[in-house]
Short mmCIF file of C-alpha atoms and ligand atoms in Angstrom, two decimals:
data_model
loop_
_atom_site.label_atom_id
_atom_site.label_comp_id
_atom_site.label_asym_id
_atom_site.label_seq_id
_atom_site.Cartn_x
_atom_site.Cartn_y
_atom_site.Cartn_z
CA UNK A 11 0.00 0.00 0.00
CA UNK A 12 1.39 3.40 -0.74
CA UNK A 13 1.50 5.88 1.70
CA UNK A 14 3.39 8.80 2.63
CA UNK A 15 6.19 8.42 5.31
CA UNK A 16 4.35 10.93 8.17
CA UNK A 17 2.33 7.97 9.31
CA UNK A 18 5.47 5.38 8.81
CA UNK A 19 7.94 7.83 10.35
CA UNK A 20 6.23 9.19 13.42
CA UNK A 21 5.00 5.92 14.34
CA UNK A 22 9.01 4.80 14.30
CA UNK A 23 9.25 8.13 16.53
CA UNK A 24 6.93 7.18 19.20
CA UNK A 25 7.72 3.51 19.65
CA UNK A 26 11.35 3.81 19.30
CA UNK A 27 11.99 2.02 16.30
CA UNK A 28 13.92 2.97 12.99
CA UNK A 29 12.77 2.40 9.05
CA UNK A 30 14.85 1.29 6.17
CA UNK A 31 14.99 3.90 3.15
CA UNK A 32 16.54 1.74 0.20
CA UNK A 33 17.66 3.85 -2.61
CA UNK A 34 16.67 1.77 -5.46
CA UNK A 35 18.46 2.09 -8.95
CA UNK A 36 16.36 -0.42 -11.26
CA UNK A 37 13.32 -2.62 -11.30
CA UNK A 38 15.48 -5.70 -9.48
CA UNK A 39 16.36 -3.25 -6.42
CA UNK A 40 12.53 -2.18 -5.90
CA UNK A 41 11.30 -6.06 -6.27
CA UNK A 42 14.11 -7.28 -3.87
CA UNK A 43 13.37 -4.60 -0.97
CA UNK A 44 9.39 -5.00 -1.49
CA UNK A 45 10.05 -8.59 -0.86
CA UNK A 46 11.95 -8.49 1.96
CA UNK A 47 10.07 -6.00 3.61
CA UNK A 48 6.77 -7.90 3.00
CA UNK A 49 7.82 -11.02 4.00
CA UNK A 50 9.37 -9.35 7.08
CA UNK A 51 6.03 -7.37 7.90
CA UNK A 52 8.02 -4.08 7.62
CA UNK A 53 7.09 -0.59 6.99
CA UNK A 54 9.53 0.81 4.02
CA UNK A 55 10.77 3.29 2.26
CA UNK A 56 11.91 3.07 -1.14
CA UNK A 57 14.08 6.02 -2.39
CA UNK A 58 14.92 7.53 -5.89
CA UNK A 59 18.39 9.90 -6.04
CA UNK A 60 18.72 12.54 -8.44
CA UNK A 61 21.36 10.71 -10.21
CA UNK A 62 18.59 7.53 -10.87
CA UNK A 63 16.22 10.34 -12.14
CA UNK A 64 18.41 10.65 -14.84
CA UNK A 65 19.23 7.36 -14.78
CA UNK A 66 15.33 5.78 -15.60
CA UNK A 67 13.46 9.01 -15.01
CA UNK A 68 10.98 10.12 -12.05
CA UNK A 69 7.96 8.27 -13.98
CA UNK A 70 9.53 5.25 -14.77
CA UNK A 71 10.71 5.10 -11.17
CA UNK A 72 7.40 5.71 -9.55
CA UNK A 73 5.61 3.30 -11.44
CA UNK A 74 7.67 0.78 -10.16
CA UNK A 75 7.67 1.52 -6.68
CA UNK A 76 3.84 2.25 -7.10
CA UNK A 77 3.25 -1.21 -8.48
CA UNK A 78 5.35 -3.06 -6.25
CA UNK A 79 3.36 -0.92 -3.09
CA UNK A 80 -0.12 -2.07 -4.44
CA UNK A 81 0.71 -5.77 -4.63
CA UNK A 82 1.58 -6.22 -0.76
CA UNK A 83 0.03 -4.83 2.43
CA UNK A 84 2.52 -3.31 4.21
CA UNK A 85 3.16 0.71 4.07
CA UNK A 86 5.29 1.29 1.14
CA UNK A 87 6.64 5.19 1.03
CA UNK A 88 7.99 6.67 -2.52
CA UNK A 89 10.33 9.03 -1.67
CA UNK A 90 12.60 11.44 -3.51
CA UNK A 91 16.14 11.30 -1.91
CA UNK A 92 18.62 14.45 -1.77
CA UNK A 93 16.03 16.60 -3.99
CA UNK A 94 19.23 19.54 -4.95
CA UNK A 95 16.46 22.15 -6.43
CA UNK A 96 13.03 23.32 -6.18
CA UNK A 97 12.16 21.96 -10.09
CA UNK A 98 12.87 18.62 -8.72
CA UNK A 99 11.21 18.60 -5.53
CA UNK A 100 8.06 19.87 -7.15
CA UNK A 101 8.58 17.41 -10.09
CA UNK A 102 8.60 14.46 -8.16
CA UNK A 103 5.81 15.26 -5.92
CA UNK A 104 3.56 15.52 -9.30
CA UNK A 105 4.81 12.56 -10.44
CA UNK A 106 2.93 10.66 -7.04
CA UNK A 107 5.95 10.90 -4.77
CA UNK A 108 4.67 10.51 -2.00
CA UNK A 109 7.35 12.03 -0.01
CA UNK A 110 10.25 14.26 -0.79
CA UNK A 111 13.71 15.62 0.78
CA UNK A 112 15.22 18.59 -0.36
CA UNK A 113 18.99 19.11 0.37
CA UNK A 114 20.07 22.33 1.19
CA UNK A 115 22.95 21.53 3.00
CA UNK A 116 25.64 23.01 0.43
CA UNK A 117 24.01 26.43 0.89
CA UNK A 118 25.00 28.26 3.47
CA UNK A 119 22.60 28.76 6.57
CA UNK A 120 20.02 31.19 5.39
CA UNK A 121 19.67 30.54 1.92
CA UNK A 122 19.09 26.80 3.40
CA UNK A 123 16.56 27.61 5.34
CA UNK A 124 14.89 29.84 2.31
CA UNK A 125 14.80 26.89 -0.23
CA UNK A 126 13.89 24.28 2.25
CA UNK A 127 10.67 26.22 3.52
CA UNK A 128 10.05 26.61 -0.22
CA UNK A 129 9.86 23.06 -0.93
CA UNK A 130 7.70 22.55 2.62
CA UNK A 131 5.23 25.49 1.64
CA UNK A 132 4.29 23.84 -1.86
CA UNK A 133 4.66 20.34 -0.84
CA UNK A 134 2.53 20.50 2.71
CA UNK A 135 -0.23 22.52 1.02
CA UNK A 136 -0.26 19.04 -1.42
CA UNK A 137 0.59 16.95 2.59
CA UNK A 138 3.26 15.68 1.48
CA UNK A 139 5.87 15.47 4.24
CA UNK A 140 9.42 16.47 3.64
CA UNK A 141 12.78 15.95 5.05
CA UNK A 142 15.49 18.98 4.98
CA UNK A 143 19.75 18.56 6.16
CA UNK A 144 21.39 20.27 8.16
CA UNK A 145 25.05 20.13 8.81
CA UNK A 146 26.49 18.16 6.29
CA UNK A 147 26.82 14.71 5.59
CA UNK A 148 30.02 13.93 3.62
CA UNK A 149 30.38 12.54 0.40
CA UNK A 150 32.52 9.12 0.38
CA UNK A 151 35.14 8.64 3.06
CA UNK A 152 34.03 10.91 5.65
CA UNK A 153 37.24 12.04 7.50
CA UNK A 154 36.18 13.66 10.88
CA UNK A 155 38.27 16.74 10.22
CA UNK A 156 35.94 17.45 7.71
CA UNK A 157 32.22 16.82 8.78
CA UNK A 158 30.02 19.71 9.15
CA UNK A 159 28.30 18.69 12.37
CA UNK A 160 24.34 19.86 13.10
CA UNK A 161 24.52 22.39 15.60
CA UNK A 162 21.69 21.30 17.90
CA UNK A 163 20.34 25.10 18.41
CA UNK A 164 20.91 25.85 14.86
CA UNK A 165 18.63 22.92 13.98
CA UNK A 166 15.96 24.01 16.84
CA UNK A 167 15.26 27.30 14.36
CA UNK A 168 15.82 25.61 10.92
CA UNK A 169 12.85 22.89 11.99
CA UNK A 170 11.15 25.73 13.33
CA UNK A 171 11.36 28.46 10.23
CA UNK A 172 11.10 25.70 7.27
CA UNK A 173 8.61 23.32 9.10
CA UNK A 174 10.18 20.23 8.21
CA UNK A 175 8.81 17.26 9.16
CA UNK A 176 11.81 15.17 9.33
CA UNK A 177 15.39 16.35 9.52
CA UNK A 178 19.10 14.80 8.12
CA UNK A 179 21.85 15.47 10.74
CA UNK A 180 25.66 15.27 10.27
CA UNK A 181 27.11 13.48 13.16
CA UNK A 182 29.73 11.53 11.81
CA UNK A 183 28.42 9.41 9.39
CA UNK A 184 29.79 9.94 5.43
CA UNK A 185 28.39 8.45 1.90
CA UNK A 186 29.85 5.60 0.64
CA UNK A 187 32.50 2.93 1.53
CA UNK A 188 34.11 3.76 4.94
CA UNK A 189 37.86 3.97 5.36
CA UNK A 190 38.38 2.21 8.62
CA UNK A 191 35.33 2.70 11.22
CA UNK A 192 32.96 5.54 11.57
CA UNK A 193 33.10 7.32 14.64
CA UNK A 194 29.46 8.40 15.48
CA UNK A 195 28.76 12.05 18.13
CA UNK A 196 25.86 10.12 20.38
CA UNK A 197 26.15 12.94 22.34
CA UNK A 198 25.95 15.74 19.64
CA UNK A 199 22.79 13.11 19.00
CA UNK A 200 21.43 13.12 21.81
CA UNK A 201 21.14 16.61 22.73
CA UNK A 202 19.88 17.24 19.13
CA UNK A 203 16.77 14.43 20.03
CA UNK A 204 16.40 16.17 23.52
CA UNK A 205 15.28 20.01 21.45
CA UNK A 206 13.28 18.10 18.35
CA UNK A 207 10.41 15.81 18.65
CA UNK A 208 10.41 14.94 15.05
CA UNK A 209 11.92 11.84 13.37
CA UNK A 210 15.34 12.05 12.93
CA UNK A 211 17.29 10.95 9.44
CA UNK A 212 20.42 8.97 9.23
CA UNK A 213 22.18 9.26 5.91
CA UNK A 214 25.08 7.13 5.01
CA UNK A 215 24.17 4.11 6.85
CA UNK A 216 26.09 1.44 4.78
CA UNK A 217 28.94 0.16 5.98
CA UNK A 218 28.01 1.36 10.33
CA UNK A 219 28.58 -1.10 12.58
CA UNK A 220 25.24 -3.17 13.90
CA UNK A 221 25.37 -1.78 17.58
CA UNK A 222 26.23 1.85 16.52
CA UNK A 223 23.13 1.76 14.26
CA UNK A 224 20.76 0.24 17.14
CA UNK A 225 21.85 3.36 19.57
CA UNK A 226 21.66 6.12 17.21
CA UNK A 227 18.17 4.52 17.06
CA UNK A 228 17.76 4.89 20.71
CA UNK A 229 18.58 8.38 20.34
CA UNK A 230 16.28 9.54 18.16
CA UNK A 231 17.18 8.14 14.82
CA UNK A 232 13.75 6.96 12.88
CA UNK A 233 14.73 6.62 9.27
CA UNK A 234 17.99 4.76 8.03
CA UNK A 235 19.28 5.52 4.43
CA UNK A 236 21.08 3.32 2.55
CA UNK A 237 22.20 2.96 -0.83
CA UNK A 238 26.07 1.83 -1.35
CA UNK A 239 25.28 -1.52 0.36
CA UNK A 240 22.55 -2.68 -1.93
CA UNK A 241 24.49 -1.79 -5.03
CA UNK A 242 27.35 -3.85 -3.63
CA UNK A 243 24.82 -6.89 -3.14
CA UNK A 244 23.21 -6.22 -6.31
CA UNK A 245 26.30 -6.35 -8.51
CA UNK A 246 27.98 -9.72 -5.93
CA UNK A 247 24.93 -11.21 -6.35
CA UNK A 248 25.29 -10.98 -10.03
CA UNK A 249 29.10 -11.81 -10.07
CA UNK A 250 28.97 -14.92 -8.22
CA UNK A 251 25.82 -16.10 -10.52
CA UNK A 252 28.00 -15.48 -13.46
CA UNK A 253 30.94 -16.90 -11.99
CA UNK A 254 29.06 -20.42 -11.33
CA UNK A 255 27.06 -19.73 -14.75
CA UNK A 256 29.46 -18.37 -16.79
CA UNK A 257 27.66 -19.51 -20.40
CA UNK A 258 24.50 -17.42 -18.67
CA UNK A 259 23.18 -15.03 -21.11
CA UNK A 260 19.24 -14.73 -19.98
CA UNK A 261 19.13 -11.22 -17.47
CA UNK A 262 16.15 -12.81 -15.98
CA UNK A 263 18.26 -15.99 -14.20
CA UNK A 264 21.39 -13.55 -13.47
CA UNK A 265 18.83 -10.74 -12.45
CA UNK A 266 16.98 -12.94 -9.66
CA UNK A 267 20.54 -13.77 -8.16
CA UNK A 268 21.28 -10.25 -8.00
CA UNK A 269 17.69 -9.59 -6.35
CA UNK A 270 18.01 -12.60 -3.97
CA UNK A 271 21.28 -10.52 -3.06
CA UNK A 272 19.62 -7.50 -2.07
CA UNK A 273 16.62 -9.43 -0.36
CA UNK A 274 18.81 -10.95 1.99
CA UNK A 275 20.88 -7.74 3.05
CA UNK A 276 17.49 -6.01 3.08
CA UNK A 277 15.90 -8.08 5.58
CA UNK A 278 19.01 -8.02 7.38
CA UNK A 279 18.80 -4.46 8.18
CA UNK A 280 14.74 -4.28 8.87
CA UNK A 281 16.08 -6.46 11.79
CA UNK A 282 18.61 -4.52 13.20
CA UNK A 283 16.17 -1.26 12.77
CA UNK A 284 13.56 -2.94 14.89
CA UNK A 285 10.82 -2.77 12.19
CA UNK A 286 9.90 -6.51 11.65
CA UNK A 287 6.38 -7.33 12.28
CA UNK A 288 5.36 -3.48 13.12
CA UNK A 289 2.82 -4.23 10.51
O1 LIG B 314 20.70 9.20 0.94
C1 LIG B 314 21.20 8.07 0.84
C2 LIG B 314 22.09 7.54 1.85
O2 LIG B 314 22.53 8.48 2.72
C3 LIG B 314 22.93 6.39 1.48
O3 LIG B 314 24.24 6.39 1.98
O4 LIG B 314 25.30 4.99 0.24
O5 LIG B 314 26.41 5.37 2.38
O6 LIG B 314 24.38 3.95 2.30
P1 LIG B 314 25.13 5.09 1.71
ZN1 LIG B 315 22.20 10.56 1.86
#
């Protein structure tokens, strides 16, 4: 069933449990996670980047995830991840997504703030919810040095002025493959959960340990994001099918071992988030 993530997110907020947001790339990704979460009576949320928009287009992409929400019973939530522009956010929402972010976090504070509430304005008037960043999550590596933490009392005003209903904070965790292991602020966390009672957003979630995912959860964290991991199951899935097939030419047999793949690392994580039979 397709729904937006309000009801799927606030839920997670006031019985202390987190969400999977699986960034899903092609029509193998959004079978695998609608699978897994349906067989693991999980809430989910299936995300589309930018880069995928160009990739298969916002239509193309919704009418997957739409079809794959209508054939199960569980709360499916289409949501447009790291939306960089007004046009986009606004795009997507007309296309039926049913939930958007819009990531402001390379402007500087103000200007933020300005296109972030410009997003919420068109898209709450339409209730859709959306999710804005701020601080800034890193791109690849994520060298501490380097992060742009959330200022807790910064992030007070910006939920406050844009009326976001969920918000991405930078506390250590970086896109992509992780050199060594992430080192995650649970206090800068904390303190941020103790001034907002809204839903909290973890990007970058691939590749963090098991128990450092289950306390950011316990501080406040509702939705998880991950993308790198499911690629890399996708495309080992694939390889290892090949590898033991190696005359295989049909996509369909090499494309189920790549969604197998993805099922299993799926369900994988809607245990460690707590999810499993919310629904
Ligand atoms: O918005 C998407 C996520 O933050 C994914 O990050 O590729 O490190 O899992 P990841
Ligand atoms: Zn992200």
């Amino acid at each position: 069933m397709l729904v937006t993530s309000k009801e799927i997110l606030n839920d997670a907020l006031k019985n202390k449990y987190a969400v999977g947001a699986f960034n899903v790339e092609n029509l193998e990704m959004v079978i695998a996670v609608m699978e897994a979460a349906d067989e693991k009576k999980s809430p989910v949320i299936m995300q589309v980047s930018p880069k995928t928009v160009k990739y298969s287009g916002l239509d193309f992409s919704y009418a997957c995830i739409k079809t794959a929400a209508e054939r199960v019973k569980i709360p499916v939530a289409c949501y447009l991840d790291h939306g960089t522009d007004f046009n986009i956010a606004v795009q997507a929402f007309r296309a039926g997504f049913t939930s958007i972010m819009i990531d402001g976090s390379k402007l500087d504070y103000e200007k933020n703030i300005s296109l972030t509430k410009s997003v919420v304005d068109v898209c709450h008037a339409n209730n859709i919810p959306v999710e804005g960043e701020l601080g800034k999550v890193l791109g690849k590596i994520g060298d501490p040095d380097e992060i742009n933490y959330t200022d807790p009392d910064e992030a007070v005003e910006f939920v406050k002025r844009t009326g976001v209903d969920f918000l991405a904070v930078s506390i250590g965790t970086a896109h992509g493959i992780y050199k060594g292991v992430p080192k995650l602020n649970y206090e800068l966390l904390s303190r941020i959960h103790e001034k907002i009672n809204i839903p909290l957003v973890m990007h970058g979630t691939s590749g963090v340990p098991d128990e450092a995912v289950k306390k950011c959860i316990s501080l406040g964290i509702c939705k998880l994001n991950y993308a790198t991991d499911l690629r890399i199951a996708f495309t080992d899935g694939i390889k290892k099918h090949l590898a033991e097939h190696p005359r295989e030419y049909d996509p369909k047999k090499y494309g189920q071992a790549g969604i197998q793949s993805v099922k299993d690392y799926v369900k994988s994580r809607i245990d460690i988030s707590g999810s499993a039979n919310i629904f």
